[in-house]
């Protein structure tokens, strides 16, 4: 694959618009989650795998950035990258791109962990799955990568405390 996996394509729906007249942040998250689920299934974390292996994965850490608004009817797509993998963890990056406005509206970066659903604990992925995922990482890293991978929160400083 010489381009990112496209996990979602669709238009902003009327029920997603909030009192500010743009797509509500909740729906940014839901659209990206839908894309992440589709990407995960494509990577092999599907219902058949869960039933056969009695394993799945769960989110350990997630970071969402909102960059530009999306309006009613705007056409959106979510581009998905798997950027790193070890025996238990997977690092994903998702870009919500507004095709109508030709800009990135949001990003979501997360680390998932493979879990044994019977023991309810983290567990190594099967070697065959690890090999496949490493191949996907190599292909993704060979592509032009989006900006802000690995970014951190930038909270405001309480400069007003200095005057007290």
Short mmCIF file of N, CA and C in Angstrom, two decimals, residues 5-163:
data_model
loop_
_atom_site.label_atom_id
_atom_site.label_comp_id
_atom_site.label_asym_id
_atom_site.label_seq_id
_atom_site.Cartn_x
_atom_site.Cartn_y
_atom_site.Cartn_z
N UNK A 5 -4.37 3.94 4.50
CA UNK A 5 -5.66 3.26 4.46
C UNK A 5 -6.76 4.31 4.67
N UNK A 6 -7.79 4.28 3.86
CA UNK A 6 -8.93 5.20 4.02
C UNK A 6 -10.00 4.43 4.80
N UNK A 7 -10.21 4.85 6.04
CA UNK A 7 -11.12 4.13 6.92
C UNK A 7 -12.53 4.68 6.94
N UNK A 8 -12.72 5.85 6.36
CA UNK A 8 -14.05 6.47 6.38
C UNK A 8 -14.15 7.46 5.24
N UNK A 9 -15.31 7.48 4.59
CA UNK A 9 -15.67 8.53 3.63
C UNK A 9 -17.14 8.83 3.84
N UNK A 10 -17.47 10.12 3.92
CA UNK A 10 -18.86 10.49 4.09
C UNK A 10 -19.01 11.99 4.27
N UNK A 11 -20.25 12.42 4.32
CA UNK A 11 -20.57 13.85 4.45
C UNK A 11 -21.03 14.17 5.86
N UNK A 12 -20.78 15.40 6.28
CA UNK A 12 -21.25 15.88 7.59
C UNK A 12 -22.78 15.94 7.55
N UNK A 13 -23.40 15.28 8.52
CA UNK A 13 -24.86 15.17 8.59
C UNK A 13 -25.46 16.31 9.41
N UNK A 14 -26.73 16.66 9.14
CA UNK A 14 -27.37 17.75 9.90
C UNK A 14 -27.35 17.53 11.41
N UNK A 15 -27.54 16.31 11.86
CA UNK A 15 -27.57 16.05 13.30
C UNK A 15 -26.20 16.17 13.97
N UNK A 16 -25.14 16.32 13.19
CA UNK A 16 -23.80 16.52 13.73
C UNK A 16 -23.49 17.99 13.99
N UNK A 17 -24.33 18.89 13.52
CA UNK A 17 -24.08 20.32 13.64
C UNK A 17 -24.53 20.81 15.02
N UNK A 18 -23.67 21.59 15.67
CA UNK A 18 -23.99 22.07 17.03
C UNK A 18 -24.47 23.52 16.99
N UNK A 19 -24.64 24.11 18.16
CA UNK A 19 -25.15 25.48 18.26
C UNK A 19 -24.21 26.51 17.64
N UNK A 20 -22.95 26.15 17.45
CA UNK A 20 -21.99 27.06 16.81
C UNK A 20 -22.03 26.98 15.29
N UNK A 21 -22.89 26.11 14.76
CA UNK A 21 -23.04 26.02 13.31
C UNK A 21 -21.99 25.18 12.61
N UNK A 22 -21.27 24.35 13.36
CA UNK A 22 -20.28 23.47 12.73
C UNK A 22 -20.36 22.08 13.36
N UNK A 23 -19.60 21.15 12.79
CA UNK A 23 -19.62 19.77 13.27
C UNK A 23 -19.14 19.72 14.71
N UNK A 24 -19.92 19.08 15.57
CA UNK A 24 -19.60 18.97 16.99
C UNK A 24 -18.41 18.04 17.21
N UNK A 25 -17.60 18.35 18.20
CA UNK A 25 -16.40 17.57 18.50
C UNK A 25 -16.71 16.10 18.75
N UNK A 26 -17.86 15.81 19.33
CA UNK A 26 -18.24 14.42 19.57
C UNK A 26 -18.23 13.62 18.28
N UNK A 27 -18.71 14.22 17.21
CA UNK A 27 -18.81 13.50 15.94
C UNK A 27 -17.45 13.38 15.25
N UNK A 28 -16.54 14.32 15.50
CA UNK A 28 -15.16 14.13 15.02
C UNK A 28 -14.64 12.81 15.58
N UNK A 29 -14.82 12.64 16.89
CA UNK A 29 -14.33 11.43 17.55
C UNK A 29 -15.01 10.17 17.04
N UNK A 30 -16.32 10.23 16.82
CA UNK A 30 -17.05 9.06 16.35
C UNK A 30 -16.64 8.67 14.93
N UNK A 31 -16.44 9.66 14.07
CA UNK A 31 -16.01 9.37 12.70
C UNK A 31 -14.62 8.75 12.72
N UNK A 32 -13.72 9.29 13.51
CA UNK A 32 -12.37 8.73 13.59
C UNK A 32 -12.41 7.34 14.20
N UNK A 33 -13.25 7.12 15.21
CA UNK A 33 -13.37 5.79 15.80
C UNK A 33 -13.87 4.78 14.76
N UNK A 34 -14.85 5.18 13.95
CA UNK A 34 -15.36 4.29 12.89
C UNK A 34 -14.23 3.92 11.93
N UNK A 35 -13.41 4.90 11.56
CA UNK A 35 -12.28 4.64 10.67
C UNK A 35 -11.26 3.72 11.34
N UNK A 36 -11.00 3.96 12.63
CA UNK A 36 -10.05 3.12 13.36
C UNK A 36 -10.54 1.67 13.42
N UNK A 37 -11.83 1.49 13.65
CA UNK A 37 -12.40 0.14 13.70
C UNK A 37 -12.26 -0.55 12.34
N UNK A 38 -12.53 0.18 11.25
CA UNK A 38 -12.40 -0.40 9.91
C UNK A 38 -10.94 -0.76 9.62
N UNK A 39 -10.02 0.12 9.99
CA UNK A 39 -8.59 -0.13 9.78
C UNK A 39 -8.15 -1.35 10.59
N UNK A 40 -8.60 -1.42 11.84
CA UNK A 40 -8.25 -2.55 12.70
C UNK A 40 -8.75 -3.87 12.11
N UNK A 41 -9.97 -3.87 11.60
CA UNK A 41 -10.50 -5.08 10.97
C UNK A 41 -9.66 -5.46 9.76
N UNK A 42 -9.29 -4.47 8.95
CA UNK A 42 -8.47 -4.73 7.77
C UNK A 42 -7.11 -5.32 8.17
N UNK A 43 -6.60 -4.89 9.31
CA UNK A 43 -5.31 -5.40 9.80
C UNK A 43 -5.42 -6.79 10.40
N UNK A 44 -6.63 -7.29 10.59
CA UNK A 44 -6.80 -8.64 11.11
C UNK A 44 -7.49 -8.74 12.45
N UNK A 45 -7.79 -7.62 13.06
CA UNK A 45 -8.46 -7.62 14.37
C UNK A 45 -9.97 -7.60 14.15
N UNK A 46 -10.47 -8.66 13.55
CA UNK A 46 -11.89 -8.73 13.22
C UNK A 46 -12.60 -9.74 14.12
N UNK A 47 -13.88 -9.90 13.89
CA UNK A 47 -14.69 -10.79 14.73
C UNK A 47 -14.17 -12.23 14.69
N UNK A 48 -13.76 -12.68 13.51
CA UNK A 48 -13.24 -14.05 13.37
C UNK A 48 -11.99 -14.23 14.23
N UNK A 49 -11.10 -13.23 14.24
CA UNK A 49 -9.89 -13.31 15.05
C UNK A 49 -10.25 -13.37 16.54
N UNK A 50 -11.17 -12.54 16.97
CA UNK A 50 -11.57 -12.51 18.38
C UNK A 50 -12.14 -13.87 18.79
N UNK A 51 -13.00 -14.44 17.96
CA UNK A 51 -13.60 -15.74 18.28
C UNK A 51 -12.57 -16.85 18.29
N UNK A 52 -11.67 -16.87 17.31
CA UNK A 52 -10.67 -17.93 17.19
C UNK A 52 -9.59 -17.82 18.25
N UNK A 53 -9.02 -16.63 18.40
CA UNK A 53 -7.86 -16.44 19.29
C UNK A 53 -8.25 -16.10 20.72
N UNK A 54 -9.50 -15.68 20.91
CA UNK A 54 -9.95 -15.21 22.23
C UNK A 54 -9.08 -14.04 22.69
N UNK A 55 -8.71 -13.23 21.70
CA UNK A 55 -7.90 -12.04 21.95
C UNK A 55 -8.50 -10.88 21.16
N UNK A 56 -8.15 -9.69 21.58
CA UNK A 56 -8.57 -8.48 20.89
C UNK A 56 -7.59 -7.38 21.22
N UNK A 57 -8.02 -6.14 21.10
CA UNK A 57 -7.16 -5.04 21.50
C UNK A 57 -8.01 -3.93 22.09
N UNK A 58 -7.36 -3.07 22.84
CA UNK A 58 -8.04 -1.96 23.50
C UNK A 58 -7.12 -0.74 23.45
N UNK A 59 -7.72 0.43 23.56
CA UNK A 59 -6.96 1.68 23.55
C UNK A 59 -6.30 1.89 24.90
N UNK A 60 -5.00 2.16 24.88
CA UNK A 60 -4.25 2.52 26.10
C UNK A 60 -4.17 4.02 26.28
N UNK A 61 -3.94 4.71 25.17
CA UNK A 61 -3.74 6.16 25.22
C UNK A 61 -4.24 6.76 23.92
N UNK A 62 -4.82 7.95 24.01
CA UNK A 62 -5.36 8.60 22.83
C UNK A 62 -5.19 10.11 22.95
N UNK A 63 -4.90 10.75 21.82
CA UNK A 63 -4.74 12.21 21.80
C UNK A 63 -5.41 12.74 20.53
N UNK A 64 -6.39 13.60 20.72
CA UNK A 64 -7.14 14.19 19.61
C UNK A 64 -6.78 15.67 19.48
N UNK A 65 -6.59 16.11 18.24
CA UNK A 65 -6.35 17.53 17.95
C UNK A 65 -7.39 18.01 16.95
N UNK A 66 -8.02 19.12 17.28
CA UNK A 66 -9.00 19.74 16.39
C UNK A 66 -8.32 20.92 15.72
N UNK A 67 -8.28 20.93 14.40
CA UNK A 67 -7.53 21.96 13.68
C UNK A 67 -8.40 22.92 12.88
N UNK A 68 -9.41 22.42 12.21
CA UNK A 68 -10.29 23.25 11.38
C UNK A 68 -11.71 22.72 11.50
N UNK A 69 -12.67 23.62 11.38
CA UNK A 69 -14.05 23.19 11.49
C UNK A 69 -14.51 22.48 10.22
N UNK A 70 -15.60 21.75 10.36
CA UNK A 70 -16.27 21.11 9.24
C UNK A 70 -17.73 21.53 9.29
N UNK A 71 -18.31 21.78 8.13
CA UNK A 71 -19.69 22.26 8.07
C UNK A 71 -20.63 21.26 7.43
N UNK A 72 -21.88 21.56 7.51
CA UNK A 72 -22.93 20.71 6.96
C UNK A 72 -22.64 20.36 5.51
N UNK A 73 -22.66 19.07 5.21
CA UNK A 73 -22.45 18.59 3.85
C UNK A 73 -21.01 18.45 3.42
N UNK A 74 -20.06 18.96 4.21
CA UNK A 74 -18.65 18.81 3.84
C UNK A 74 -18.32 17.32 3.69
N UNK A 75 -17.56 17.01 2.66
CA UNK A 75 -17.13 15.63 2.42
C UNK A 75 -15.85 15.36 3.21
N UNK A 76 -15.87 14.30 4.00
CA UNK A 76 -14.75 13.96 4.88
C UNK A 76 -14.18 12.60 4.51
N UNK A 77 -12.89 12.43 4.79
CA UNK A 77 -12.29 11.10 4.75
C UNK A 77 -11.29 11.01 5.89
N UNK A 78 -11.12 9.80 6.40
CA UNK A 78 -10.15 9.57 7.46
C UNK A 78 -9.05 8.68 6.91
N UNK A 79 -7.83 9.20 6.97
CA UNK A 79 -6.64 8.48 6.51
C UNK A 79 -5.97 7.87 7.73
N UNK A 80 -5.60 6.60 7.62
CA UNK A 80 -5.10 5.84 8.78
C UNK A 80 -3.71 5.27 8.51
N UNK A 81 -2.85 5.42 9.49
CA UNK A 81 -1.50 4.86 9.43
C UNK A 81 -1.25 4.00 10.67
N UNK A 82 -0.62 2.86 10.49
CA UNK A 82 -0.04 2.09 11.59
C UNK A 82 1.45 2.41 11.53
N UNK A 83 1.96 3.05 12.59
CA UNK A 83 3.33 3.59 12.56
C UNK A 83 4.35 2.77 13.32
N UNK A 84 3.91 1.99 14.30
CA UNK A 84 4.85 1.20 15.09
C UNK A 84 4.11 0.04 15.73
N UNK A 85 4.84 -1.04 15.96
CA UNK A 85 4.26 -2.21 16.60
C UNK A 85 5.36 -2.95 17.35
N UNK A 86 5.02 -3.46 18.53
CA UNK A 86 5.91 -4.41 19.20
C UNK A 86 5.09 -5.67 19.46
N UNK A 87 5.49 -6.49 20.39
CA UNK A 87 4.78 -7.76 20.58
C UNK A 87 3.37 -7.58 21.14
N UNK A 88 3.07 -6.42 21.77
CA UNK A 88 1.75 -6.19 22.37
C UNK A 88 1.08 -4.89 21.94
N UNK A 89 1.86 -3.89 21.57
CA UNK A 89 1.30 -2.55 21.36
C UNK A 89 1.34 -2.13 19.89
N UNK A 90 0.40 -1.26 19.54
CA UNK A 90 0.30 -0.72 18.18
C UNK A 90 0.12 0.79 18.27
N UNK A 91 0.84 1.52 17.44
CA UNK A 91 0.77 2.99 17.40
C UNK A 91 0.08 3.40 16.11
N UNK A 92 -1.07 4.06 16.24
CA UNK A 92 -1.87 4.51 15.11
C UNK A 92 -1.90 6.03 15.03
N UNK A 93 -2.04 6.53 13.79
CA UNK A 93 -2.28 7.95 13.56
C UNK A 93 -3.41 8.05 12.54
N UNK A 94 -4.40 8.90 12.84
CA UNK A 94 -5.56 9.11 11.96
C UNK A 94 -5.67 10.59 11.64
N UNK A 95 -5.96 10.87 10.39
CA UNK A 95 -6.11 12.24 9.92
C UNK A 95 -7.51 12.39 9.33
N UNK A 96 -8.31 13.27 9.92
CA UNK A 96 -9.64 13.58 9.39
C UNK A 96 -9.46 14.72 8.39
N UNK A 97 -9.60 14.40 7.12
CA UNK A 97 -9.37 15.37 6.05
C UNK A 97 -10.70 15.84 5.48
N UNK A 98 -10.86 17.17 5.37
CA UNK A 98 -12.06 17.76 4.81
C UNK A 98 -11.82 17.96 3.31
N UNK A 99 -12.37 17.07 2.51
CA UNK A 99 -12.17 17.12 1.06
C UNK A 99 -12.83 18.36 0.44
N UNK A 100 -13.93 18.81 1.01
CA UNK A 100 -14.64 19.98 0.48
C UNK A 100 -13.82 21.26 0.65
N UNK A 101 -13.16 21.39 1.78
CA UNK A 101 -12.39 22.60 2.08
C UNK A 101 -10.89 22.43 1.83
N UNK A 102 -10.49 21.23 1.44
CA UNK A 102 -9.09 20.91 1.14
C UNK A 102 -8.17 21.23 2.32
N UNK A 103 -8.57 20.73 3.51
CA UNK A 103 -7.74 20.96 4.69
C UNK A 103 -7.93 19.82 5.69
N UNK A 104 -6.98 19.71 6.58
CA UNK A 104 -7.09 18.73 7.65
C UNK A 104 -7.92 19.34 8.76
N UNK A 105 -8.94 18.64 9.20
CA UNK A 105 -9.81 19.14 10.27
C UNK A 105 -9.42 18.64 11.64
N UNK A 106 -8.86 17.43 11.73
CA UNK A 106 -8.50 16.88 13.04
C UNK A 106 -7.54 15.72 12.86
N UNK A 107 -6.85 15.41 13.96
CA UNK A 107 -6.02 14.20 14.00
C UNK A 107 -6.30 13.46 15.29
N UNK A 108 -6.04 12.18 15.26
CA UNK A 108 -6.13 11.36 16.45
C UNK A 108 -4.97 10.39 16.42
N UNK A 109 -4.27 10.34 17.52
CA UNK A 109 -3.13 9.43 17.64
C UNK A 109 -3.38 8.55 18.85
N UNK A 110 -3.10 7.27 18.71
CA UNK A 110 -3.36 6.40 19.84
C UNK A 110 -2.44 5.20 19.86
N UNK A 111 -2.33 4.63 21.05
CA UNK A 111 -1.62 3.38 21.26
C UNK A 111 -2.65 2.38 21.77
N UNK A 112 -2.72 1.25 21.07
CA UNK A 112 -3.60 0.15 21.47
C UNK A 112 -2.75 -0.98 22.03
N UNK A 113 -3.38 -1.84 22.83
CA UNK A 113 -2.69 -2.99 23.38
C UNK A 113 -3.48 -4.26 23.08
N UNK A 114 -2.75 -5.31 22.74
CA UNK A 114 -3.35 -6.61 22.47
C UNK A 114 -3.67 -7.27 23.80
N UNK A 115 -4.87 -7.83 23.91
CA UNK A 115 -5.28 -8.43 25.18
C UNK A 115 -5.84 -9.84 25.00
N UNK A 116 -5.58 -10.66 26.00
CA UNK A 116 -6.19 -11.99 26.13
C UNK A 116 -7.55 -11.75 26.78
N UNK A 117 -8.61 -12.05 26.07
CA UNK A 117 -9.95 -11.73 26.56
C UNK A 117 -10.43 -12.66 27.68
N UNK A 118 -9.78 -13.80 27.84
CA UNK A 118 -10.14 -14.68 28.96
C UNK A 118 -9.40 -14.28 30.22
N UNK A 119 -8.11 -14.01 30.10
CA UNK A 119 -7.30 -13.60 31.26
C UNK A 119 -7.54 -12.13 31.62
N UNK A 120 -8.07 -11.35 30.63
CA UNK A 120 -8.31 -9.91 30.81
C UNK A 120 -7.00 -9.17 31.12
N UNK A 121 -5.95 -9.58 30.41
CA UNK A 121 -4.63 -8.98 30.58
C UNK A 121 -3.97 -8.82 29.21
N UNK A 122 -2.96 -7.98 29.16
CA UNK A 122 -2.22 -7.84 27.91
C UNK A 122 -1.56 -9.17 27.57
N UNK A 123 -1.38 -9.38 26.26
CA UNK A 123 -0.79 -10.64 25.79
C UNK A 123 -0.06 -10.38 24.48
N UNK A 124 0.97 -11.17 24.24
CA UNK A 124 1.68 -11.08 22.97
C UNK A 124 0.75 -11.45 21.82
N UNK A 125 0.93 -10.77 20.70
CA UNK A 125 0.20 -11.14 19.49
C UNK A 125 0.85 -12.37 18.88
N UNK A 126 0.11 -13.18 18.15
CA UNK A 126 0.72 -14.31 17.45
C UNK A 126 1.82 -13.81 16.51
N UNK A 127 2.86 -14.61 16.36
CA UNK A 127 4.00 -14.21 15.53
C UNK A 127 3.58 -13.90 14.10
N UNK A 128 2.66 -14.68 13.55
CA UNK A 128 2.22 -14.43 12.17
C UNK A 128 1.54 -13.06 12.04
N UNK A 129 0.77 -12.67 13.04
CA UNK A 129 0.13 -11.36 13.03
C UNK A 129 1.18 -10.26 13.19
N UNK A 130 2.15 -10.48 14.07
CA UNK A 130 3.22 -9.50 14.24
C UNK A 130 3.98 -9.28 12.93
N UNK A 131 4.27 -10.36 12.19
CA UNK A 131 4.97 -10.23 10.90
C UNK A 131 4.15 -9.38 9.92
N UNK A 132 2.85 -9.67 9.84
CA UNK A 132 1.98 -8.91 8.94
C UNK A 132 1.95 -7.44 9.34
N UNK A 133 1.81 -7.16 10.63
CA UNK A 133 1.75 -5.78 11.10
C UNK A 133 3.06 -5.05 10.85
N UNK A 134 4.20 -5.73 11.04
CA UNK A 134 5.50 -5.10 10.77
C UNK A 134 5.61 -4.73 9.29
N UNK A 135 5.09 -5.60 8.42
CA UNK A 135 5.08 -5.30 6.98
C UNK A 135 4.26 -4.03 6.72
N UNK A 136 3.12 -3.91 7.37
CA UNK A 136 2.29 -2.71 7.20
C UNK A 136 3.01 -1.46 7.70
N UNK A 137 3.69 -1.58 8.82
CA UNK A 137 4.46 -0.44 9.36
C UNK A 137 5.52 -0.01 8.36
N UNK A 138 6.27 -0.97 7.81
CA UNK A 138 7.31 -0.63 6.83
C UNK A 138 6.71 0.12 5.64
N UNK A 139 5.57 -0.37 5.15
CA UNK A 139 4.92 0.29 4.01
C UNK A 139 4.44 1.69 4.38
N UNK A 140 3.89 1.85 5.57
CA UNK A 140 3.42 3.17 6.00
C UNK A 140 4.58 4.14 6.19
N UNK A 141 5.67 3.67 6.77
CA UNK A 141 6.82 4.55 7.00
C UNK A 141 7.51 4.96 5.70
N UNK A 142 7.26 4.23 4.63
CA UNK A 142 7.83 4.57 3.32
C UNK A 142 7.04 5.68 2.63
N UNK A 143 5.87 6.01 3.16
CA UNK A 143 5.01 7.06 2.60
C UNK A 143 5.38 8.42 3.19
N UNK A 144 4.95 9.49 2.53
CA UNK A 144 5.04 10.79 3.20
C UNK A 144 4.12 10.75 4.43
N UNK A 145 4.64 11.13 5.57
CA UNK A 145 3.87 11.06 6.81
C UNK A 145 3.24 12.41 7.14
N UNK A 146 2.10 12.38 7.81
CA UNK A 146 1.43 13.63 8.19
C UNK A 146 2.21 14.38 9.26
N UNK A 147 1.90 15.65 9.40
CA UNK A 147 2.53 16.49 10.42
C UNK A 147 1.98 16.17 11.80
N UNK A 148 2.75 16.48 12.81
CA UNK A 148 2.36 16.43 14.23
C UNK A 148 2.26 15.04 14.83
N UNK A 149 2.90 14.05 14.24
CA UNK A 149 2.95 12.74 14.87
C UNK A 149 3.73 12.88 16.17
N UNK A 150 3.18 12.34 17.24
CA UNK A 150 3.85 12.39 18.54
C UNK A 150 3.70 13.71 19.26
N UNK A 151 2.77 14.56 18.82
CA UNK A 151 2.61 15.85 19.48
C UNK A 151 2.03 15.68 20.88
N UNK A 152 2.29 16.65 21.72
CA UNK A 152 1.82 16.62 23.10
C UNK A 152 0.85 17.76 23.33
N UNK A 153 0.13 17.65 24.42
CA UNK A 153 -0.75 18.75 24.82
C UNK A 153 0.07 20.01 25.06
N UNK A 154 -0.52 21.14 24.75
CA UNK A 154 0.12 22.43 25.02
C UNK A 154 -0.81 23.24 25.92
N UNK A 155 -0.87 22.90 27.19
CA UNK A 155 -1.79 23.61 28.08
C UNK A 155 -1.33 25.05 28.31
N UNK A 156 -2.29 25.92 28.62
CA UNK A 156 -1.91 27.31 28.91
C UNK A 156 -1.13 27.38 30.22
N UNK A 157 -0.25 28.36 30.29
CA UNK A 157 0.47 28.61 31.54
C UNK A 157 -0.37 29.54 32.39
N UNK A 158 -0.36 29.32 33.68
CA UNK A 158 -1.09 30.19 34.60
C UNK A 158 -0.25 31.43 34.92
N UNK A 159 -0.03 32.26 33.91
CA UNK A 159 0.79 33.46 34.11
C UNK A 159 0.15 34.42 35.10
N UNK A 160 -1.14 34.34 35.26
CA UNK A 160 -1.85 35.21 36.21
C UNK A 160 -1.44 34.91 37.64
N UNK A 161 -0.90 33.70 37.90
CA UNK A 161 -0.46 33.35 39.26
C UNK A 161 0.74 34.19 39.70
N UNK A 162 1.53 34.63 38.73
CA UNK A 162 2.73 35.41 39.05
C UNK A 162 2.39 36.73 39.72
N UNK A 163 1.22 37.28 39.41
CA UNK A 163 0.84 38.58 39.96
C UNK A 163 0.19 38.50 41.32
#
